[in-house]
Coordinates of C-alpha atoms in Angstrom, one line a residue:
Chain Q
X142 CA 14.3 -30.8 -19.9
X143 CA 11.7 -28.2 -18.9
X144 CA 8.5 -29.8 -20.4
X145 CA 5.8 -27.9 -18.5
X146 CA 6.2 -24.9 -16.9
X147 CA 3.6 -23.0 -14.8
X148 CA 3.3 -19.2 -14.5
X149 CA 1.0 -18.3 -11.9
X150 CA -0.5 -14.5 -10.8
X151 CA -3.0 -13.8 -8.2
X152 CA -2.0 -16.5 -5.5
X153 CA -2.3 -13.1 -3.3
X154 CA -5.8 -11.4 -4.6
X155 CA -4.3 -7.9 -4.3
X156 CA -1.0 -8.3 -5.7
X157 CA -1.8 -6.5 -8.7
X158 CA 1.4 -6.6 -10.9
X159 CA 1.4 -10.5 -11.4
X160 CA -2.5 -10.5 -11.9
X161 CA -2.0 -7.8 -14.7
X162 CA 0.8 -9.5 -16.4
X163 CA -0.7 -13.0 -16.4
X164 CA -4.0 -11.3 -17.6
X165 CA -2.2 -9.6 -20.3
X166 CA -0.4 -12.5 -21.6
X167 CA -3.5 -14.8 -21.5
X168 CA -5.0 -12.0 -24.0
X169 CA -2.1 -11.4 -26.4
X170 CA -0.1 -14.8 -25.7
X171 CA 3.6 -15.0 -24.7
X172 CA 6.4 -13.0 -26.4
X173 CA 7.5 -15.2 -29.8
X174 CA 10.8 -15.9 -28.7
X175 CA 9.3 -18.2 -25.7
X176 CA 7.3 -20.2 -28.3
X177 CA 9.5 -23.4 -27.9
X178 CA 8.5 -23.5 -24.2
X179 CA 5.1 -25.3 -22.8
X180 CA 4.0 -22.7 -20.4
X181 CA 0.6 -22.7 -18.7
X182 CA -0.3 -19.1 -17.5
X183 CA -3.1 -18.7 -15.0
X184 CA -4.4 -16.7 -11.8
X185 CA -4.6 -18.7 -8.8
X186 CA -7.3 -17.5 -6.2
X187 CA -10.0 -15.9 -8.5
X188 CA -12.3 -15.3 -5.3
X189 CA -9.9 -13.0 -3.6
X190 CA -8.9 -11.2 -6.8
X191 CA -12.4 -10.3 -7.1
X192 CA -12.4 -9.3 -3.6
X193 CA -9.2 -7.3 -3.9
X194 CA -7.8 -8.9 -0.8
X195 CA -4.8 -11.2 0.0
X196 CA -7.0 -14.2 0.9
X197 CA -10.3 -14.8 2.0
X198 CA -9.9 -17.2 4.9
X199 CA -6.3 -18.1 5.1
X200 CA -3.1 -17.4 3.2
X201 CA -3.0 -19.6 0.2
X202 CA 0.9 -19.5 0.0
X203 CA 1.1 -21.4 2.9
X204 CA -1.2 -24.3 2.4
X205 CA 1.2 -26.5 0.2
X206 CA 2.9 -28.5 3.0
X207 CA 2.0 -32.1 2.7
X208 CA 0.5 -32.2 6.5
X209 CA -1.8 -29.1 5.4
X210 CA -2.7 -30.7 2.0
X211 CA -3.9 -33.8 3.8
X212 CA -5.9 -32.0 6.4
X213 CA -9.5 -31.5 6.4
X214 CA -9.5 -27.9 6.8
X215 CA -12.8 -26.1 5.5
X216 CA -11.1 -22.5 5.0
X217 CA -11.5 -21.6 1.4
X218 CA -7.8 -21.3 0.5
X219 CA -7.3 -24.6 2.2
X220 CA -10.0 -26.3 -0.3
X221 CA -8.4 -24.2 -3.3
X222 CA -5.1 -25.5 -2.5
X223 CA -6.1 -29.1 -2.8
X224 CA -7.6 -28.5 -6.2
X225 CA -4.5 -26.5 -7.3
X226 CA -2.3 -29.2 -6.1
X227 CA -4.1 -31.8 -8.0
X228 CA -3.9 -29.5 -11.3
X229 CA -0.2 -28.2 -10.9
X230 CA 1.3 -31.2 -8.8
X231 CA 0.6 -33.3 -7.1
X232 CA 3.5 -32.3 -4.8
X233 CA 6.1 -34.7 -4.8
X234 CA 5.3 -36.1 -8.2
X235 CA 4.6 -33.2 -9.9
X236 CA 3.3 -33.1 -13.7
X237 CA 5.0 -29.5 -13.6
X238 CA 8.6 -29.5 -14.3
X239 CA 9.1 -25.7 -13.2
X240 CA 6.5 -23.5 -11.2
X241 CA 7.2 -19.5 -11.1
X242 CA 4.6 -17.8 -8.9
X243 CA 4.5 -13.7 -9.0
X244 CA 4.2 -11.7 -6.0
X245 CA 4.6 -8.0 -5.0
X246 CA 5.2 -6.6 -1.6
X247 CA 5.0 -3.2 0.0
X248 CA 8.6 -3.3 1.0
X249 CA 10.9 -1.8 -1.2
X250 CA 12.6 -5.0 -2.6
X251 CA 13.1 -4.0 -6.1
X252 CA 12.9 -7.2 -8.3
X253 CA 13.9 -10.2 -6.2
X254 CA 14.0 -13.9 -7.1
X255 CA 13.2 -16.1 -4.2
X256 CA 14.9 -19.6 -4.7
X257 CA 14.3 -22.5 -2.2
X258 CA 17.2 -24.7 -3.1
X259 CA 20.9 -24.1 -3.8
X260 CA 21.2 -27.0 -6.2
X261 CA 22.5 -26.8 -10.0
X262 CA 19.3 -25.6 -11.6
X263 CA 18.5 -22.9 -8.9
X264 CA 22.1 -21.6 -8.9
X265 CA 22.4 -21.3 -12.7
X266 CA 19.0 -19.6 -12.9
X267 CA 20.1 -17.1 -10.2
X268 CA 23.1 -16.4 -12.1
X269 CA 21.4 -16.0 -14.9
X270 CA 19.0 -13.4 -13.9
X271 CA 21.4 -11.5 -12.1
X272 CA 23.4 -11.3 -15.3
X273 CA 20.5 -10.4 -17.6
X274 CA 19.2 -8.4 -15.0
X275 CA 21.9 -6.6 -12.8
X276 CA 19.3 -4.6 -10.6
X277 CA 17.7 -7.9 -9.5
X278 CA 18.2 -9.3 -5.7
X279 CA 18.6 -13.3 -5.1
X280 CA 17.0 -14.2 -2.0
X281 CA 17.8 -17.8 -1.0
X282 CA 15.2 -19.3 1.6
X283 CA 16.8 -22.8 1.9
X284 CA 16.6 -22.9 5.6
X285 CA 14.5 -26.2 5.3
X286 CA 14.3 -28.6 2.2
X287 CA 12.1 -27.5 -0.9
X288 CA 9.2 -29.9 0.0
X289 CA 9.1 -28.7 3.4
X290 CA 8.0 -25.0 2.4
X291 CA 4.2 -24.4 2.3
X292 CA 4.7 -22.0 -0.7
X293 CA 2.5 -22.9 -3.8
X294 CA 5.5 -23.1 -6.0
X295 CA 6.7 -26.2 -4.2
X296 CA 4.1 -28.1 -6.0
X297 CA 6.3 -28.1 -8.9
X298 CA 9.3 -30.3 -9.4
X299 CA 11.4 -27.0 -9.3
X300 CA 9.7 -23.9 -8.2
X301 CA 10.8 -20.1 -7.5
X302 CA 8.9 -16.9 -6.7
X303 CA 8.9 -13.4 -8.4
X304 CA 8.7 -10.9 -5.4
X305 CA 8.7 -7.3 -6.4
X306 CA 8.1 -4.0 -4.6
X307 CA 7.5 -1.3 -3.3
X308 CA 3.7 -1.6 -4.4
X309 CA 0.8 -1.0 -1.9
X310 CA -1.7 -3.8 -2.3
X311 CA -4.4 -3.1 -4.6
X312 CA -2.3 -0.7 -6.6
X313 CA -0.7 -1.2 -9.8
X314 CA 2.7 0.8 -10.4
X315 CA 4.0 0.8 -13.9
X316 CA 7.7 0.8 -12.4
X317 CA 6.5 -2.6 -10.2
X318 CA 4.9 -3.7 -13.4
X319 CA 7.9 -3.2 -15.7
X320 CA 10.4 -4.7 -13.3
X321 CA 8.1 -7.9 -12.9
X322 CA 7.7 -8.2 -16.6
X323 CA 11.6 -8.0 -17.0
X324 CA 12.0 -10.7 -14.4
X325 CA 9.4 -13.1 -15.8
X326 CA 11.3 -12.7 -19.4
X327 CA 14.6 -13.3 -17.8
X328 CA 13.4 -16.7 -16.2
X329 CA 12.0 -17.7 -19.3
X330 CA 15.0 -16.8 -21.2
X331 CA 16.7 -18.9 -18.8
X332 CA 14.2 -22.0 -19.4
X333 CA 14.9 -21.5 -23.2
X334 CA 18.6 -21.5 -22.4
X335 CA 18.4 -24.6 -20.2
X336 CA 16.4 -26.6 -22.8
X337 CA 19.1 -26.0 -25.4
X338 CA 21.8 -27.2 -22.7
X339 CA 23.4 -23.6 -23.7
X340 CA 27.2 -23.8 -22.7
X341 CA 26.6 -20.3 -21.6
X342 CA 24.8 -21.5 -18.4
X343 CA 27.9 -23.5 -17.1
X344 CA 30.2 -20.4 -17.6
X345 CA 28.1 -17.7 -15.6
X346 CA 30.2 -16.4 -12.5
X347 CA 28.8 -16.6 -9.1
X348 CA 26.6 -13.7 -8.2
X349 CA 25.6 -12.1 -5.0
X350 CA 22.7 -13.3 -3.2
X351 CA 21.1 -13.2 0.5
X352 CA 20.6 -16.1 2.4
X353 CA 17.4 -15.8 4.8
X354 CA 18.1 -15.4 8.8
X355 CA 15.2 -14.6 10.7
X356 CA 12.3 -12.5 11.6
X357 CA 12.5 -9.5 13.8
X358 CA 9.5 -8.4 15.5
X359 CA 8.2 -4.9 16.3
X360 CA 8.7 -3.9 20.3
X361 CA 5.4 -4.4 22.0
X362 CA 4.2 -3.5 25.3
X363 CA 2.8 -5.5 28.3
X364 CA -0.6 -5.3 26.4
X365 CA 0.9 -6.7 23.0
X366 CA 0.6 -3.4 21.4
X367 CA 3.2 -1.9 19.3
X368 CA 5.3 0.8 20.9
X369 CA 7.4 1.9 18.0
X370 CA 7.3 2.0 14.2
X371 CA 9.9 1.2 11.5
X372 CA 12.6 3.9 11.9
X373 CA 12.8 6.5 9.1
X374 CA 16.5 5.5 8.3
X375 CA 15.6 2.0 7.8
X376 CA 12.4 2.5 5.7
X377 CA 12.9 1.4 2.2
X378 CA 16.7 0.3 2.7
X379 CA 15.7 -3.3 1.9
X380 CA 19.1 -5.1 1.2
X381 CA 21.1 -2.3 2.2
X382 CA 23.5 -3.2 5.0
X383 CA 22.2 -2.6 8.6
X384 CA 25.1 -1.9 10.8
X385 CA 25.5 -2.7 14.6
X386 CA 24.0 0.2 16.5
X387 CA 22.2 1.9 13.6
X388 CA 18.7 2.7 14.6
X389 CA 15.7 0.4 13.5
X390 CA 12.6 1.5 15.2
X391 CA 11.5 4.9 16.6
X392 CA 9.3 4.6 19.8
X393 CA 6.1 6.4 19.9
X394 CA 7.8 8.2 23.1
X395 CA 10.5 9.2 20.9
X396 CA 13.2 6.9 22.0
X397 CA 15.1 5.1 19.1
X398 CA 16.0 1.2 19.2
X399 CA 19.0 0.2 17.6
X400 CA 20.3 -3.1 16.0
X401 CA 22.1 -4.7 18.8
X402 CA 23.4 -7.9 16.8
X403 CA 27.2 -8.0 16.7
X404 CA 27.2 -8.2 12.7
X405 CA 25.8 -6.3 9.8
X406 CA 22.8 -7.9 8.3
X407 CA 20.8 -7.3 5.1
X408 CA 17.2 -6.5 6.1
X409 CA 14.3 -7.3 3.6
X410 CA 10.4 -7.3 3.7
X411 CA 10.8 -4.1 5.8
X412 CA 7.5 -2.9 6.8
X413 CA 5.4 -5.6 4.5
X414 CA 2.0 -4.8 5.0
X415 CA 0.7 -8.6 4.9
X416 CA 3.1 -9.4 8.1
X417 CA 1.2 -6.5 10.0
X418 CA -0.9 -8.8 12.0
X419 CA 2.2 -11.3 12.8
X420 CA 3.8 -8.1 14.0
X421 CA 6.8 -8.9 11.8
X422 CA 9.1 -5.8 11.3
X423 CA 11.6 -7.4 8.8
X424 CA 13.8 -10.2 8.0
X425 CA 17.4 -10.4 8.3
X426 CA 19.7 -12.2 5.6
X427 CA 23.5 -12.5 5.2
X428 CA 25.1 -11.7 1.9
X429 CA 26.5 -14.6 0.1
X430 CA 28.5 -15.5 -3.1
X431 CA 26.1 -18.0 -4.9
Chain X
X154 CA -15.4 29.8 20.1
X155 CA -14.8 26.3 19.6
X156 CA -16.0 24.8 22.9
X157 CA -15.9 21.3 21.8
X158 CA -13.5 19.8 19.3
X159 CA -13.6 16.0 17.9
X160 CA -10.3 14.6 16.8
X161 CA -11.0 11.2 15.3
X162 CA -8.9 8.3 13.5
X163 CA -9.9 5.1 12.1
X164 CA -12.8 6.1 10.1
X165 CA -11.1 3.9 7.8
X166 CA -9.9 0.7 9.4
X167 CA -6.6 0.3 7.3
X168 CA -5.3 3.7 7.6
X169 CA -2.8 3.3 10.5
X170 CA -1.3 7.0 11.1
X171 CA -4.5 8.3 12.4
X172 CA -5.2 5.2 14.2
X173 CA -1.7 5.0 16.0
X174 CA -1.6 9.0 16.6
X175 CA -5.1 8.7 18.3
X176 CA -4.0 5.8 20.2
X177 CA -0.8 7.5 21.5
X178 CA -2.6 10.6 22.4
X179 CA -5.2 8.4 24.4
X180 CA -2.5 7.1 26.2
X181 CA -0.4 10.0 26.8
X182 CA -2.9 12.7 26.6
X183 CA -2.3 15.8 24.2
X184 CA 0.7 17.9 24.2
X185 CA 0.2 20.4 27.2
X186 CA 0.0 23.8 25.0
X187 CA -3.4 22.2 24.0
X188 CA -4.9 22.1 27.3
X189 CA -7.2 25.1 27.2
X190 CA -8.9 22.9 24.3
X191 CA -11.7 20.4 24.9
X192 CA -10.5 17.8 22.6
X193 CA -12.4 14.4 22.3
X194 CA -9.9 11.8 20.6
X195 CA -11.4 8.6 19.2
X196 CA -11.2 5.8 17.0
X197 CA -14.5 5.5 14.6
X198 CA -14.7 2.2 13.3
X199 CA -13.2 -0.5 16.0
X200 CA -14.5 -3.7 13.9
X201 CA -12.9 -2.5 10.6
X202 CA -9.5 -1.3 12.5
X203 CA -9.5 -5.0 14.0
X204 CA -10.1 -6.3 10.5
X205 CA -7.5 -4.1 9.1
X206 CA -9.8 -3.2 6.3
X207 CA -11.0 0.0 5.1
X208 CA -14.5 -0.8 6.0
X209 CA -16.4 -4.2 6.6
X210 CA -19.7 -3.6 4.2
X211 CA -19.4 0.0 3.0
X212 CA -17.2 3.2 3.0
X213 CA -18.3 4.8 6.4
X214 CA -16.8 8.2 5.0
X215 CA -19.7 8.4 2.7
X216 CA -22.4 7.8 4.9
X217 CA -23.2 11.2 6.6
X218 CA -25.7 12.6 4.2
X219 CA -29.2 13.6 5.5
X220 CA -30.6 11.1 3.2
X221 CA -28.4 8.2 4.0
X222 CA -28.5 8.8 7.8
X223 CA -32.3 8.6 7.6
X224 CA -32.5 5.5 5.4
X225 CA -32.8 1.8 6.8
X226 CA -29.5 0.3 5.7
X227 CA -28.8 -2.9 7.4
X228 CA -24.9 -2.3 6.3
X229 CA -22.7 -2.1 9.5
X230 CA -21.0 0.9 8.5
X231 CA -24.6 2.6 7.9
X232 CA -25.6 1.6 11.4
X233 CA -22.3 2.9 12.9
X234 CA -22.8 6.3 10.8
X235 CA -26.3 6.6 13.0
X236 CA -24.5 6.0 16.2
X237 CA -21.7 8.6 15.3
X238 CA -23.8 11.1 14.4
X239 CA -25.8 10.8 17.4
X240 CA -22.6 11.1 19.6
X241 CA -20.9 13.8 17.7
X242 CA -23.6 15.5 16.1
X243 CA -26.3 15.5 14.9
X244 CA -25.6 16.8 11.7
X245 CA -26.8 20.2 11.2
X246 CA -27.5 20.7 14.7
X247 CA -24.3 19.6 16.0
X248 CA -22.8 19.4 19.6
X249 CA -19.3 19.3 18.3
X250 CA -18.0 22.7 17.1
X251 CA -14.9 21.7 15.3
X252 CA -14.6 17.9 13.8
X253 CA -10.9 17.0 12.4
X254 CA -10.9 13.3 10.7
X255 CA -7.4 11.9 10.1
X256 CA -6.8 9.8 7.0
X257 CA -4.0 8.3 4.8
X258 CA -3.7 7.4 1.2
X259 CA -1.3 5.5 -1.2
X260 CA -1.0 8.6 -3.6
X261 CA 2.1 10.9 -2.8
X262 CA 0.0 13.7 -1.6
X263 CA 2.2 14.8 1.2
X264 CA 0.3 16.3 4.2
X265 CA -2.9 17.6 2.8
X266 CA -5.6 19.6 4.5
X267 CA -9.0 19.0 3.1
X268 CA -11.4 22.0 3.5
X269 CA -15.1 21.7 2.5
X270 CA -16.0 25.5 2.7
X271 CA -14.4 28.9 1.6
X272 CA -15.6 30.7 4.6
X273 CA -13.7 33.0 7.1
X274 CA -12.9 30.0 9.4
X275 CA -11.5 27.6 7.1
X276 CA -9.9 30.3 5.0
X277 CA -7.8 31.4 8.1
X278 CA -7.2 27.6 9.2
X279 CA -5.8 27.1 5.5
X280 CA -3.8 29.9 5.7
X281 CA -2.5 29.3 9.5
X282 CA -1.6 25.6 8.4
X283 CA 0.3 26.7 5.4
X284 CA 2.0 29.5 7.5
X285 CA 3.1 27.1 10.0
X286 CA 3.8 23.9 7.6
X287 CA 4.7 25.3 4.3
X288 CA 5.2 21.8 3.0
X289 CA 1.3 21.3 3.6
X290 CA -1.1 21.0 0.6
X291 CA -4.6 22.6 1.0
X292 CA -7.3 20.7 -0.9
X293 CA -10.7 22.8 -1.3
X294 CA -13.8 20.4 -2.0
X295 CA -16.4 23.3 -2.2
X296 CA -18.2 22.0 -5.2
X297 CA -21.1 21.2 -3.1
X298 CA -22.3 22.8 0.2
X299 CA -20.8 21.5 3.5
X300 CA -23.9 19.5 4.4
X301 CA -24.2 18.1 1.3
X302 CA -21.0 16.1 1.7
X303 CA -21.2 12.7 3.2
X304 CA -17.9 12.7 5.0
X305 CA -17.9 12.0 8.8
X306 CA -16.4 15.3 9.4
X307 CA -19.4 17.0 8.4
X308 CA -21.4 16.1 11.5
X309 CA -19.4 18.7 13.3
X310 CA -20.3 22.4 12.8
X311 CA -17.2 22.8 11.1
X312 CA -15.2 19.9 9.9
X313 CA -12.0 19.3 7.7
X314 CA -9.7 16.0 6.9
X315 CA -6.3 15.6 7.3
X316 CA -5.0 13.3 4.2
X317 CA -1.5 12.3 4.3
X318 CA 0.4 9.8 2.0
X319 CA 2.2 8.0 0.4
X320 CA 1.2 5.2 2.7
X321 CA 0.3 1.9 1.7
X322 CA -2.9 0.3 3.4
X323 CA -2.0 -1.3 6.5
X324 CA 1.5 0.0 6.8
X325 CA 2.5 2.6 9.3
X326 CA 5.7 4.6 8.1
X327 CA 7.3 7.2 10.3
X328 CA 7.6 9.9 7.5
X329 CA 3.8 9.8 7.2
X330 CA 3.2 9.7 10.9
X331 CA 5.4 12.6 11.4
X332 CA 3.6 14.8 8.7
X333 CA 0.0 13.8 10.5
X334 CA 1.2 14.5 13.8
X335 CA 2.6 17.7 12.8
X336 CA -0.4 18.7 10.6
X337 CA -2.7 17.6 13.7
X338 CA -0.7 20.1 16.0
X339 CA -0.8 22.9 13.6
X340 CA -4.7 22.4 13.3
X341 CA -5.0 22.6 17.1
X342 CA -2.6 25.5 17.3
X343 CA -5.1 27.1 15.0
X344 CA -7.9 26.2 17.4
X345 CA -6.0 28.1 20.3
X346 CA -5.2 31.1 18.3
X347 CA -8.8 31.1 17.0
X348 CA -10.2 30.8 20.6
X349 CA -7.9 33.6 21.9
X350 CA -9.1 35.8 18.9
X351 CA -5.5 36.4 17.9
X352 CA -5.0 39.1 15.8
X353 CA -2.7 37.0 13.9
X354 CA -5.1 35.3 12.2
X355 CA -6.7 38.4 10.6
X356 CA -3.1 39.3 9.2
X357 CA -2.1 36.0 7.5
X358 CA -1.7 36.3 3.5
X359 CA -3.5 34.3 1.2
X360 CA -2.3 31.0 0.7
X361 CA -1.7 28.5 -2.5
X362 CA -4.6 26.0 -2.6
X363 CA -6.1 23.4 -5.0
X364 CA -9.8 23.4 -6.0
X365 CA -11.1 20.2 -6.6
X366 CA -12.1 19.6 -10.4
X367 CA -13.4 16.1 -11.5
X368 CA -12.3 12.4 -11.4
X369 CA -10.6 11.0 -14.4
X370 CA -11.2 7.4 -14.9
X371 CA -8.7 4.7 -16.2
X372 CA -9.1 3.7 -19.8
X373 CA -11.4 0.3 -20.1
X374 CA -11.9 -2.0 -22.9
X375 CA -15.2 -3.3 -24.4
X376 CA -15.3 -5.6 -21.5
X377 CA -14.7 -3.1 -18.6
X378 CA -11.2 -4.0 -18.1
X379 CA -8.2 -1.7 -17.6
X380 CA -6.1 -1.5 -20.8
X381 CA -3.8 0.9 -19.2
X382 CA -1.9 1.8 -16.2
X383 CA -1.0 5.1 -14.5
X384 CA 2.3 6.3 -16.3
X385 CA 5.6 6.3 -14.8
X386 CA 5.9 10.0 -15.2
X387 CA 2.6 11.0 -13.4
X388 CA 2.9 8.4 -10.6
X389 CA 3.8 10.1 -7.4
X390 CA 3.6 13.6 -9.1
X391 CA 0.3 14.6 -6.9
X392 CA -0.2 18.3 -7.2
X393 CA 2.7 18.7 -9.8
X394 CA 1.2 20.5 -12.9
X395 CA 0.3 18.1 -15.7
X396 CA 0.4 19.8 -18.9
X397 CA -1.6 19.5 -22.1
X398 CA 0.2 16.7 -24.2
X399 CA 2.1 15.1 -21.1
X400 CA 1.6 11.1 -20.7
X401 CA -0.9 10.2 -18.1
X402 CA -1.6 6.3 -19.1
X403 CA 0.8 3.5 -20.3
X404 CA -1.3 1.1 -22.2
X405 CA -0.6 -2.5 -21.8
X406 CA 0.2 -2.9 -25.6
X407 CA 2.6 0.0 -25.0
X408 CA 0.8 2.8 -26.2
X409 CA 0.7 6.2 -24.2
X410 CA -2.3 8.4 -23.6
X411 CA -1.8 12.0 -23.1
X412 CA -3.5 14.7 -21.1
X413 CA -5.9 16.2 -23.8
X414 CA -7.3 19.1 -21.9
X415 CA -6.2 22.5 -23.2
X416 CA -5.3 23.6 -19.9
X417 CA -2.8 22.3 -17.1
X418 CA -4.4 20.6 -14.2
X419 CA -3.0 19.5 -10.7
X420 CA -3.6 15.7 -10.3
X421 CA -4.0 14.3 -6.7
X422 CA -5.3 10.9 -5.5
X423 CA -3.1 9.6 -8.2
X424 CA -3.4 5.6 -8.0
X425 CA -5.2 5.7 -4.7
X426 CA -5.9 1.9 -3.8
X427 CA -9.5 2.7 -2.3
X428 CA -10.6 3.8 -5.7
X429 CA -9.4 0.9 -7.5
X430 CA -12.9 -0.5 -7.8
X431 CA -14.2 2.6 -9.3
X432 CA -11.8 2.8 -11.9
X433 CA -10.8 6.1 -10.6
X434 CA -7.2 6.9 -12.0
X435 CA -6.8 10.5 -10.4
X436 CA -8.6 13.6 -9.6
X437 CA -8.0 17.0 -11.2
X438 CA -7.6 20.6 -9.5
X439 CA -7.2 23.9 -10.2
X440 CA -4.7 26.1 -8.4
X441 CA -5.9 29.1 -6.6
X442 CA -5.2 31.9 -4.0
X443 CA -7.1 31.0 -1.1

């Protein structure tokens, strides 16, 4: 039974769709059909929201490893993480059965559900979401165990992220807002069905999903400066198969860089603004049946 | 004669297309056909570029009024503006004949040339750019005199802005980069023709342009919080006619707000991230022959 659910926006202060959805539901209450659920709606990083920035000192959504939660880091998000862990966790012995954290991205990822485990709960959740929202993408980041991730949602016993794009930082687009709303409602509909031990959940067929591979960096010159940008034929093509030999970067000198792997991949987080400083161009994934 | 031309990027530190174009041209030099021109390429706000933010303390591109340049404001951009005014101006008695400042926007404005005067020079420039780049938009902001504007480009004897979108802050898109490059080259081609007293410039026909009207704000509740977002049918429709009765906002309660003016308008800067704090939803314009 999911006796306590947290639904969170504003973990990143310039990701407006989750902030606005939580603000609206705090004002109006959740839709009536979720009244059997015990859902806590909240905004995570009020100072970053006020500043309209992703974070003030450090990325809040990377602070929730056991190591970082135990460390003595004066960064404002590190301090905030300890308070949030006490409130919604503590991690590993959590008072929150299911934690849903809402994000948006400048990448054209549509409505993506990010799950961190391939267990019975997450598999049924993913199949249910894909069933009621066929346009959704399922991204599986299970390259390490659930608790080893530093994401905020891992303070819950179970946790997932909603990631919707493309939306510039600090901008609210209606299309992104509506996709965020639809996916949040789909997840809560699943919670109702899970708590009711609905037979429907056992009967859902496997769904398409994408399992995270690795990060691909921009080509840099000897001074560490970028010498290319995302190729126009790759831009906005998140989760579209990238074939061997297809262009991925356009050099500032006009030369193209191609995908040199032997296999196709499913790129995502293409040209995400928040990964700018890290020179991450996109992430790879393999297509799986989940 | 245009004896000194300034071509500037990074007036806003997270507007990457101008920053990258200037960086590239500082590395490679300008294309050969511009070798007769005396062009100074430079990045304006290095600290903001390093921080990947629009500005650190205040918007640099609003600091160049006579009043602000004379004031004693400790904000870093106010101090920087004085140095830049000394270097490229001083405003009103400028050493720079023509100042081109490169920007980008989260609004879907395509490649827009912003001129601040409807005089012979700017008219011919606009007609030339529209002639060689028909997809360009011409935006005329002559609601006040050239020197009364606070824009950086007004430190030159003549000054314009390149404004290209849609591009999220902190992201470089190839399509936006290429439009920026094409428009910068078109303006420099004009400078060559102007200095050659080319008869071609006198023979250019009037072109379509848009004259700035006023700003339209988001609907706010009694607490000053937004109660609506840009309607999906208006989003990305910059410079497309907005007709009386057409929806402009979608309320969070599901109600629509419509354009109540008696006349059509040409909205632009729709949902621009930088105007978020000001609650500016878009700007209006009338379509003119220029």
